[in-house]
Amino acid sequence: MISFKQRDVISILHFNKEELLYLLDVTKRMEQTHYSHILKGKVLAALFFEPSTRTRLSFETAMKRLDGMVIGFAESGATSIAKGESLSDSVKTIEGYCDVIVLRHYLEGAAQLAADIVNVPVINAGDGSNQHPTQTFLDLYTIQKTKGTLEGLKIGFLGDLKYGRTVHSLAYALAYFGAEMYFISPPNLRMPKDYMEELKNRHVACHEAESLQDIGKRLDVIYCTRIQEERFADPIEFEKVRGIYRLSKPILEGLGVKDDLKIMHPLPRVDEMDESLDGTNYAIYFEQARNGIPVRKAILATVLGVIE
Ligand code: CP
């Protein structure tokens, strides 16, 4: 019997294939059934130490649409963190005010640290360059809906694979589904070694390249990412890769991509995806962002134990 009740959501590695499919199934029920009062009286604390539009607002919307309440902050400068309070003391205090914590933090491992300290479930909304598991749930849901299956797809991950936490989590999840993975990046932004080793240990067919040339036409999905300027220690290193990939409709057509190729992106985008793509059948990134609502309703309802 699968249950997410009182579980933390920290890393995709903590979930097996059956659990991922279960969460996708609950998400489908959230889309098809009008649940309205199931989280009445529950309080979500949304603690965001890094900027966010989609993750924070879709968690807040999901909670409120299920009649729950939200406290928290989008900017830690207005909290006692600014006076020197530690993350540990902050979450120890806040757990007394809420039933579940959603935490985005710039440090890798921050969500696990919080989960080790508090007794309410902690949901990782992105910890530094490490992972972003709830983004992965909505990415899987989007792929399943648009491609009709998660099994045996050829996925190209394009852009900043070093710092891109959404790529790290999604690659781990797709390893359960027999995906063939193509990692396309400049040399200084390659998928980190420990992720590649984990994928190889799980017998995933992995390929690395610097461009989509010769690869684009094989792919079922291109998962495009932003170069994460804010994570570079050296601005000169960022300047070397600024604007290195720019997907557009003519470029995709020149690559001879499949008619049913889908382009995904966790967003926000900067310059790596031209607006000429937005109206095409390839583009599913805004639909992907909208799927954040049923997915996050499913996560909240299951960890709070109101849906089995
Ligand atoms: N995809 C994602 O995490 O977007 P935000 O940074 O806007 O939350």
mmCIF file of C-alpha atoms and ligand atoms in Angstrom:
data_model
loop_
_atom_site.group_PDB
_atom_site.id
_atom_site.type_symbol
_atom_site.label_atom_id
_atom_site.label_comp_id
_atom_site.label_asym_id
_atom_site.label_seq_id
_atom_site.Cartn_x
_atom_site.Cartn_y
_atom_site.Cartn_z
ATOM 1 C CA MET A 1 0.000 0.000 0.000
ATOM 2 C CA ILE A 2 1.559 3.287 -1.128
ATOM 3 C CA SER A 3 1.137 6.227 1.232
ATOM 4 C CA PHE A 4 2.703 9.684 1.150
ATOM 5 C CA LYS A 5 1.177 10.637 4.513
ATOM 6 C CA GLN A 6 3.601 12.747 6.598
ATOM 7 C CA ARG A 7 6.395 12.096 4.069
ATOM 8 C CA ASP A 8 9.052 14.622 3.170
ATOM 9 C CA VAL A 9 9.623 15.340 -0.528
ATOM 10 C CA ILE A 10 13.345 16.046 -0.738
ATOM 11 C CA SER A 11 14.929 14.030 -3.559
ATOM 12 C CA ILE A 12 13.592 11.999 -6.475
ATOM 13 C CA LEU A 13 15.930 9.221 -5.292
ATOM 14 C CA HIS A 14 13.598 8.756 -2.290
ATOM 15 C CA PHE A 15 10.742 7.623 -4.590
ATOM 16 C CA ASN A 16 10.421 4.413 -6.561
ATOM 17 C CA LYS A 17 8.670 4.015 -9.894
ATOM 18 C CA GLU A 18 5.378 2.840 -8.364
ATOM 19 C CA GLU A 19 5.314 5.867 -6.068
ATOM 20 C CA LEU A 20 5.912 8.249 -8.969
ATOM 21 C CA LEU A 21 3.073 6.634 -10.934
ATOM 22 C CA TYR A 22 0.826 6.800 -7.872
ATOM 23 C CA LEU A 23 1.455 10.543 -7.540
ATOM 24 C CA LEU A 24 0.679 11.022 -11.255
ATOM 25 C CA ASP A 25 -2.532 9.070 -10.783
ATOM 26 C CA VAL A 26 -3.607 11.286 -7.857
ATOM 27 C CA THR A 27 -2.740 14.321 -10.019
ATOM 28 C CA LYS A 28 -5.096 13.070 -12.730
ATOM 29 C CA ARG A 29 -7.837 12.693 -10.122
ATOM 30 C CA MET A 30 -7.165 16.257 -8.999
ATOM 31 C CA GLU A 31 -7.739 17.456 -12.565
ATOM 32 C CA GLN A 32 -10.832 15.361 -13.188
ATOM 33 C CA THR A 33 -12.609 15.716 -9.837
ATOM 34 C CA HIS A 34 -13.662 18.904 -8.095
ATOM 35 C CA TYR A 35 -12.154 18.614 -4.641
ATOM 36 C CA SER A 36 -12.777 21.855 -2.770
ATOM 37 C CA HIS A 37 -12.712 21.603 1.039
ATOM 38 C CA ILE A 38 -10.275 18.786 1.668
ATOM 39 C CA LEU A 39 -7.525 20.982 3.168
ATOM 40 C CA LYS A 40 -9.832 23.169 5.265
ATOM 41 C CA GLY A 41 -8.064 24.162 8.477
ATOM 42 C CA LYS A 42 -4.597 23.136 7.215
ATOM 43 C CA VAL A 43 -1.775 25.677 6.997
ATOM 44 C CA LEU A 44 1.090 25.675 4.493
ATOM 45 C CA ALA A 45 4.257 27.644 5.318
ATOM 46 C CA ALA A 46 5.913 28.743 2.053
ATOM 47 C CA LEU A 47 9.498 29.738 2.861
ATOM 48 C CA PHE A 48 11.288 31.124 -0.190
ATOM 49 C CA PHE A 49 14.921 32.177 0.218
ATOM 50 C CA GLU A 50 15.331 32.459 -3.581
ATOM 51 C CA PRO A 51 13.102 34.139 -6.195
ATOM 52 C CA SER A 52 10.215 32.141 -7.626
ATOM 53 C CA THR A 53 7.093 32.749 -9.668
ATOM 54 C CA ARG A 54 5.727 29.332 -10.643
ATOM 55 C CA THR A 55 6.657 27.152 -7.688
ATOM 56 C CA ARG A 56 5.567 29.543 -4.949
ATOM 57 C CA LEU A 57 2.392 30.770 -6.610
ATOM 58 C CA SER A 58 1.256 27.331 -7.783
ATOM 59 C CA PHE A 59 1.765 25.878 -4.291
ATOM 60 C CA GLU A 60 -0.189 28.802 -2.840
ATOM 61 C CA THR A 61 -2.951 28.442 -5.432
ATOM 62 C CA ALA A 62 -3.164 24.678 -4.924
ATOM 63 C CA MET A 63 -3.457 25.114 -1.154
ATOM 64 C CA LYS A 64 -6.087 27.860 -1.386
ATOM 65 C CA ARG A 65 -8.160 26.053 -4.035
ATOM 66 C CA LEU A 66 -8.416 23.129 -1.603
ATOM 67 C CA ASP A 67 -9.534 25.567 1.137
ATOM 68 C CA GLY A 68 -6.226 25.540 3.016
ATOM 69 C CA MET A 69 -4.327 28.598 4.263
ATOM 70 C CA VAL A 70 -0.853 29.922 3.452
ATOM 71 C CA ILE A 71 1.709 31.773 5.559
ATOM 72 C CA GLY A 72 5.328 32.498 4.685
ATOM 73 C CA PHE A 73 7.605 34.825 2.798
ATOM 74 C CA ALA A 74 8.987 35.407 -0.671
ATOM 75 C CA GLU A 75 11.953 37.411 0.585
ATOM 76 C CA SER A 76 13.848 36.401 3.721
ATOM 77 C CA GLY A 77 15.105 39.964 4.260
ATOM 78 C CA ALA A 78 11.803 40.744 5.972
ATOM 79 C CA THR A 79 12.255 37.926 8.518
ATOM 80 C CA SER A 80 14.481 37.385 11.554
ATOM 81 C CA ILE A 81 16.971 35.625 9.275
ATOM 82 C CA ALA A 82 18.072 39.197 8.513
ATOM 83 C CA LYS A 83 18.954 39.546 12.234
ATOM 84 C CA GLY A 84 21.146 36.448 12.089
ATOM 85 C CA GLU A 85 18.665 33.709 13.018
ATOM 86 C CA SER A 86 19.697 30.298 11.688
ATOM 87 C CA LEU A 87 17.647 28.231 9.230
ATOM 88 C CA SER A 88 17.344 25.549 11.949
ATOM 89 C CA ASP A 89 15.858 27.944 14.512
ATOM 90 C CA SER A 90 13.562 29.453 11.882
ATOM 91 C CA VAL A 91 12.037 26.141 10.774
ATOM 92 C CA LYS A 92 11.830 24.869 14.391
ATOM 93 C CA THR A 93 9.746 27.939 15.181
ATOM 94 C CA ILE A 94 7.625 27.861 12.022
ATOM 95 C CA GLU A 95 6.661 24.186 12.397
ATOM 96 C CA GLY A 96 4.615 25.300 15.402
ATOM 97 C CA TYR A 97 2.508 27.474 13.087
ATOM 98 C CA CYS A 98 1.783 25.081 10.211
ATOM 99 C CA ASP A 99 1.018 21.558 8.960
ATOM 100 C CA VAL A 100 3.488 21.437 6.059
ATOM 101 C CA ILE A 101 6.551 23.431 4.976
ATOM 102 C CA VAL A 102 7.539 24.211 1.370
ATOM 103 C CA LEU A 103 11.148 25.404 1.302
ATOM 104 C CA ARG A 104 13.226 26.927 -1.484
ATOM 105 C CA HIS A 105 16.807 27.691 -0.513
ATOM 106 C CA TYR A 106 20.043 28.608 -2.257
ATOM 107 C CA LEU A 107 22.035 25.949 -0.353
ATOM 108 C CA GLU A 108 22.149 22.340 -1.510
ATOM 109 C CA GLY A 109 20.896 20.135 1.298
ATOM 110 C CA ALA A 110 18.845 22.861 3.026
ATOM 111 C CA ALA A 111 15.556 20.978 2.586
ATOM 112 C CA GLN A 112 17.039 17.790 4.058
ATOM 113 C CA LEU A 113 18.436 19.777 6.981
ATOM 114 C CA ALA A 114 14.974 21.230 7.670
ATOM 115 C CA ALA A 115 13.319 17.809 7.326
ATOM 116 C CA ASP A 116 15.757 16.341 9.856
ATOM 117 C CA ILE A 117 14.749 18.975 12.401
ATOM 118 C CA VAL A 118 10.963 19.346 12.152
ATOM 119 C CA ASN A 119 8.075 16.907 12.514
ATOM 120 C CA VAL A 120 5.790 18.352 9.813
ATOM 121 C CA PRO A 121 6.426 17.249 6.192
ATOM 122 C CA VAL A 122 9.017 19.327 4.323
ATOM 123 C CA ILE A 123 8.707 19.740 0.557
ATOM 124 C CA ASN A 124 11.843 20.752 -1.322
ATOM 125 C CA ALA A 125 10.954 23.565 -3.738
ATOM 126 C CA GLY A 126 14.533 23.676 -5.047
ATOM 127 C CA ASP A 127 17.788 23.524 -3.058
ATOM 128 C CA GLY A 128 20.639 25.278 -4.829
ATOM 129 C CA SER A 129 21.850 23.273 -7.826
ATOM 130 C CA ASN A 130 20.779 19.997 -6.301
ATOM 131 C CA GLN A 131 17.163 18.965 -6.948
ATOM 132 C CA HIS A 132 13.645 20.248 -7.593
ATOM 133 C CA PRO A 133 11.464 17.159 -7.117
ATOM 134 C CA THR A 134 8.023 18.765 -7.401
ATOM 135 C CA GLN A 135 9.051 20.279 -10.751
ATOM 136 C CA THR A 136 9.883 16.729 -11.806
ATOM 137 C CA PHE A 137 6.428 15.489 -10.844
ATOM 138 C CA LEU A 138 4.862 18.128 -13.079
ATOM 139 C CA ASP A 139 7.380 17.441 -15.858
ATOM 140 C CA LEU A 140 6.496 13.733 -15.758
ATOM 141 C CA TYR A 141 2.799 14.543 -15.754
ATOM 142 C CA THR A 142 3.240 16.839 -18.766
ATOM 143 C CA ILE A 143 5.206 14.218 -20.712
ATOM 144 C CA GLN A 144 2.680 11.505 -19.885
ATOM 145 C CA LYS A 145 -0.208 13.718 -21.026
ATOM 146 C CA THR A 146 1.345 14.980 -24.245
ATOM 147 C CA LYS A 147 3.310 11.910 -25.399
ATOM 148 C CA GLY A 148 0.806 9.343 -24.078
ATOM 149 C CA THR A 149 3.567 7.418 -22.286
ATOM 150 C CA LEU A 150 6.654 7.833 -20.131
ATOM 151 C CA GLU A 151 8.287 4.659 -21.393
ATOM 152 C CA GLY A 152 11.227 4.451 -23.764
ATOM 153 C CA LEU A 153 11.461 8.100 -24.839
ATOM 154 C CA LYS A 154 14.515 9.857 -26.270
ATOM 155 C CA ILE A 155 15.029 13.004 -24.201
ATOM 156 C CA GLY A 156 17.512 15.798 -24.945
ATOM 157 C CA PHE A 157 18.514 17.996 -22.007
ATOM 158 C CA LEU A 158 19.852 21.289 -23.350
ATOM 159 C CA GLY A 159 21.665 24.158 -21.636
ATOM 160 C CA ASP A 160 22.974 24.488 -18.108
ATOM 161 C CA LEU A 161 23.199 20.901 -16.929
ATOM 162 C CA LYS A 162 25.714 21.674 -14.183
ATOM 163 C CA TYR A 163 23.536 24.017 -12.138
ATOM 164 C CA GLY A 164 20.133 22.957 -13.483
ATOM 165 C CA ARG A 165 18.384 21.239 -10.567
ATOM 166 C CA THR A 166 15.293 20.474 -12.661
ATOM 167 C CA VAL A 167 17.471 18.444 -15.041
ATOM 168 C CA HIS A 168 19.089 16.529 -12.187
ATOM 169 C CA SER A 169 15.741 15.476 -10.709
ATOM 170 C CA LEU A 170 14.069 14.703 -14.036
ATOM 171 C CA ALA A 171 16.953 12.572 -15.303
ATOM 172 C CA TYR A 172 16.776 10.446 -12.135
ATOM 173 C CA ALA A 173 13.022 10.013 -12.544
ATOM 174 C CA LEU A 174 13.149 9.140 -16.244
ATOM 175 C CA ALA A 175 15.750 6.475 -15.488
ATOM 176 C CA TYR A 176 12.826 4.383 -14.169
ATOM 177 C CA PHE A 177 11.128 4.531 -17.557
ATOM 178 C CA GLY A 178 13.834 3.318 -19.933
ATOM 179 C CA ALA A 179 14.609 6.756 -21.348
ATOM 180 C CA GLU A 180 17.588 7.296 -23.642
ATOM 181 C CA MET A 181 19.196 10.576 -22.562
ATOM 182 C CA TYR A 182 21.175 13.131 -24.557
ATOM 183 C CA PHE A 183 22.967 15.799 -22.501
ATOM 184 C CA ILE A 184 23.758 18.830 -24.662
ATOM 185 C CA SER A 185 25.762 21.612 -23.030
ATOM 186 C CA PRO A 186 28.957 23.648 -23.286
ATOM 187 C CA PRO A 187 31.948 21.814 -21.731
ATOM 188 C CA ASN A 188 31.905 23.882 -18.511
ATOM 189 C CA LEU A 189 28.199 23.185 -17.886
ATOM 190 C CA ARG A 190 28.108 19.415 -18.339
ATOM 191 C CA MET A 191 25.981 17.120 -16.222
ATOM 192 C CA PRO A 192 27.968 16.617 -12.962
ATOM 193 C CA LYS A 193 29.913 13.366 -12.641
ATOM 194 C CA ASP A 194 27.957 11.955 -9.687
ATOM 195 C CA TYR A 195 24.669 12.261 -11.608
ATOM 196 C CA MET A 196 26.195 10.579 -14.673
ATOM 197 C CA GLU A 197 27.548 7.774 -12.505
ATOM 198 C CA GLU A 198 24.169 7.195 -10.869
ATOM 199 C CA LEU A 199 22.494 7.061 -14.299
ATOM 200 C CA LYS A 200 25.112 4.648 -15.617
ATOM 201 C CA ASN A 201 24.705 2.434 -12.530
ATOM 202 C CA ARG A 202 21.025 2.324 -13.409
ATOM 203 C CA HIS A 203 21.911 1.232 -16.976
ATOM 204 C CA VAL A 204 20.596 4.380 -18.644
ATOM 205 C CA ALA A 205 21.829 4.956 -22.198
ATOM 206 C CA CYS A 206 23.499 8.385 -21.893
ATOM 207 C CA HIS A 207 25.149 10.521 -24.597
ATOM 208 C CA GLU A 208 26.907 13.877 -24.261
ATOM 209 C CA ALA A 209 27.279 16.541 -26.978
ATOM 210 C CA GLU A 210 27.782 20.269 -27.421
ATOM 211 C CA SER A 211 25.087 20.864 -30.047
ATOM 212 C CA LEU A 212 21.788 19.481 -31.302
ATOM 213 C CA GLN A 213 23.246 18.897 -34.765
ATOM 214 C CA ASP A 214 22.677 15.235 -35.761
ATOM 215 C CA ILE A 215 20.843 14.640 -32.452
ATOM 216 C CA GLY A 216 17.771 16.874 -32.762
ATOM 217 C CA LYS A 217 16.051 14.646 -35.320
ATOM 218 C CA ARG A 218 16.151 11.611 -32.983
ATOM 219 C CA LEU A 219 14.465 13.248 -30.009
ATOM 220 C CA ASP A 220 10.918 12.956 -28.647
ATOM 221 C CA VAL A 221 11.399 15.737 -26.113
ATOM 222 C CA ILE A 222 13.886 18.593 -25.764
ATOM 223 C CA TYR A 223 14.087 19.826 -22.167
ATOM 224 C CA CYS A 224 15.610 23.284 -22.528
ATOM 225 C CA THR A 225 17.065 25.198 -19.568
ATOM 226 C CA ARG A 226 18.284 28.683 -18.755
ATOM 227 C CA ILE A 227 21.994 29.320 -18.137
ATOM 228 C CA GLN A 228 21.895 30.131 -14.420
ATOM 229 C CA GLU A 229 23.912 33.320 -14.222
ATOM 230 C CA GLU A 230 23.313 33.690 -10.471
ATOM 231 C CA ARG A 231 25.166 30.430 -9.703
ATOM 232 C CA PHE A 232 28.452 31.310 -11.463
ATOM 233 C CA ALA A 233 31.284 32.184 -9.070
ATOM 234 C CA ASP A 234 33.164 33.919 -11.926
ATOM 235 C CA PRO A 235 31.205 36.361 -14.174
ATOM 236 C CA ILE A 236 33.763 35.841 -16.969
ATOM 237 C CA GLU A 237 32.832 32.161 -17.104
ATOM 238 C CA PHE A 238 29.189 33.175 -17.545
ATOM 239 C CA GLU A 239 30.059 35.607 -20.362
ATOM 240 C CA LYS A 240 31.679 32.716 -22.262
ATOM 241 C CA VAL A 241 28.334 30.877 -22.446
ATOM 242 C CA ARG A 242 25.787 33.702 -22.434
ATOM 243 C CA GLY A 243 23.277 33.142 -25.243
ATOM 244 C CA ILE A 244 25.043 29.989 -26.453
ATOM 245 C CA TYR A 245 21.780 28.179 -27.327
ATOM 246 C CA ARG A 246 18.834 29.891 -29.003
ATOM 247 C CA LEU A 247 16.076 27.560 -30.089
ATOM 248 C CA SER A 248 13.696 28.927 -32.714
ATOM 249 C CA LYS A 249 11.208 27.524 -35.193
ATOM 250 C CA PRO A 250 13.614 27.857 -38.185
ATOM 251 C CA ILE A 251 16.438 26.235 -36.195
ATOM 252 C CA LEU A 252 14.259 23.252 -35.256
ATOM 253 C CA GLU A 253 13.091 22.874 -38.858
ATOM 254 C CA GLY A 254 16.719 23.007 -39.997
ATOM 255 C CA LEU A 255 17.558 20.153 -37.628
ATOM 256 C CA GLY A 256 14.822 18.007 -39.205
ATOM 257 C CA VAL A 257 13.106 17.311 -35.893
ATOM 258 C CA LYS A 258 10.137 14.952 -35.606
ATOM 259 C CA ASP A 259 6.702 16.511 -36.170
ATOM 260 C CA ASP A 260 5.617 15.390 -32.713
ATOM 261 C CA LEU A 261 8.733 16.654 -30.906
ATOM 262 C CA LYS A 262 7.825 18.519 -27.730
ATOM 263 C CA ILE A 263 9.842 21.375 -26.265
ATOM 264 C CA MET A 264 9.727 21.701 -22.494
ATOM 265 C CA HIS A 265 11.298 24.299 -20.211
ATOM 266 C CA PRO A 266 10.885 24.734 -16.432
ATOM 267 C CA LEU A 267 10.884 28.524 -17.013
ATOM 268 C CA PRO A 268 11.778 31.314 -16.583
ATOM 269 C CA ARG A 269 13.444 31.638 -19.986
ATOM 270 C CA VAL A 270 15.922 34.345 -20.871
ATOM 271 C CA ASP A 271 17.172 34.095 -24.464
ATOM 272 C CA GLU A 272 17.457 30.339 -25.057
ATOM 273 C CA MET A 273 13.980 29.912 -26.571
ATOM 274 C CA ASP A 274 12.675 32.338 -29.166
ATOM 275 C CA GLU A 275 9.059 33.483 -28.950
ATOM 276 C CA SER A 276 8.600 32.189 -32.521
ATOM 277 C CA LEU A 277 8.257 28.770 -30.866
ATOM 278 C CA ASP A 278 5.366 29.748 -28.609
ATOM 279 C CA GLY A 279 2.539 29.187 -31.080
ATOM 280 C CA THR A 280 3.924 25.950 -32.537
ATOM 281 C CA ASN A 281 2.850 22.388 -31.752
ATOM 282 C CA TYR A 282 6.326 21.823 -30.335
ATOM 283 C CA ALA A 283 5.851 24.233 -27.418
ATOM 284 C CA ILE A 284 4.315 22.817 -24.244
ATOM 285 C CA TYR A 285 6.130 24.910 -21.639
ATOM 286 C CA PHE A 286 3.174 27.061 -20.585
ATOM 287 C CA GLU A 287 0.965 23.980 -20.333
ATOM 288 C CA GLN A 288 3.810 22.445 -18.280
ATOM 289 C CA ALA A 289 3.701 25.408 -15.867
ATOM 290 C CA ARG A 290 -0.116 25.128 -15.587
ATOM 291 C CA ASN A 291 0.244 21.475 -14.609
ATOM 292 C CA GLY A 292 1.932 22.744 -11.447
ATOM 293 C CA ILE A 293 -1.512 23.264 -9.925
ATOM 294 C CA PRO A 294 -2.941 19.694 -10.025
ATOM 295 C CA VAL A 295 0.478 18.227 -9.247
ATOM 296 C CA ARG A 296 0.941 20.405 -6.169
ATOM 297 C CA LYS A 297 -2.649 19.786 -5.066
ATOM 298 C CA ALA A 298 -1.831 16.065 -5.246
ATOM 299 C CA ILE A 299 1.397 16.474 -3.251
ATOM 300 C CA LEU A 300 -0.269 18.543 -0.515
ATOM 301 C CA ALA A 301 -3.336 16.289 -0.251
ATOM 302 C CA THR A 302 -1.253 13.129 -0.017
ATOM 303 C CA VAL A 303 1.423 14.319 2.429
ATOM 304 C CA LEU A 304 -1.312 15.799 4.616
ATOM 305 C CA GLY A 305 -3.043 12.433 4.513
ATOM 306 C CA VAL A 306 -6.447 13.541 3.210
ATOM 307 C CA ILE A 307 -6.182 11.450 0.019
ATOM 308 C CA GLU A 308 -4.887 7.902 -0.163
HETATM 309 N N1 CP B 1 10.207 26.207 -12.617
HETATM 310 C C1 CP B 1 10.453 26.968 -11.530
HETATM 311 O O1 CP B 1 10.975 26.497 -10.516
HETATM 312 O O2 CP B 1 10.076 28.273 -11.674
HETATM 313 P P1 CP B 1 10.158 29.369 -10.537
HETATM 314 O O3 CP B 1 11.626 29.619 -10.264
HETATM 315 O O4 CP B 1 9.454 30.579 -11.126
HETATM 316 O O5 CP B 1 9.484 28.829 -9.322
#
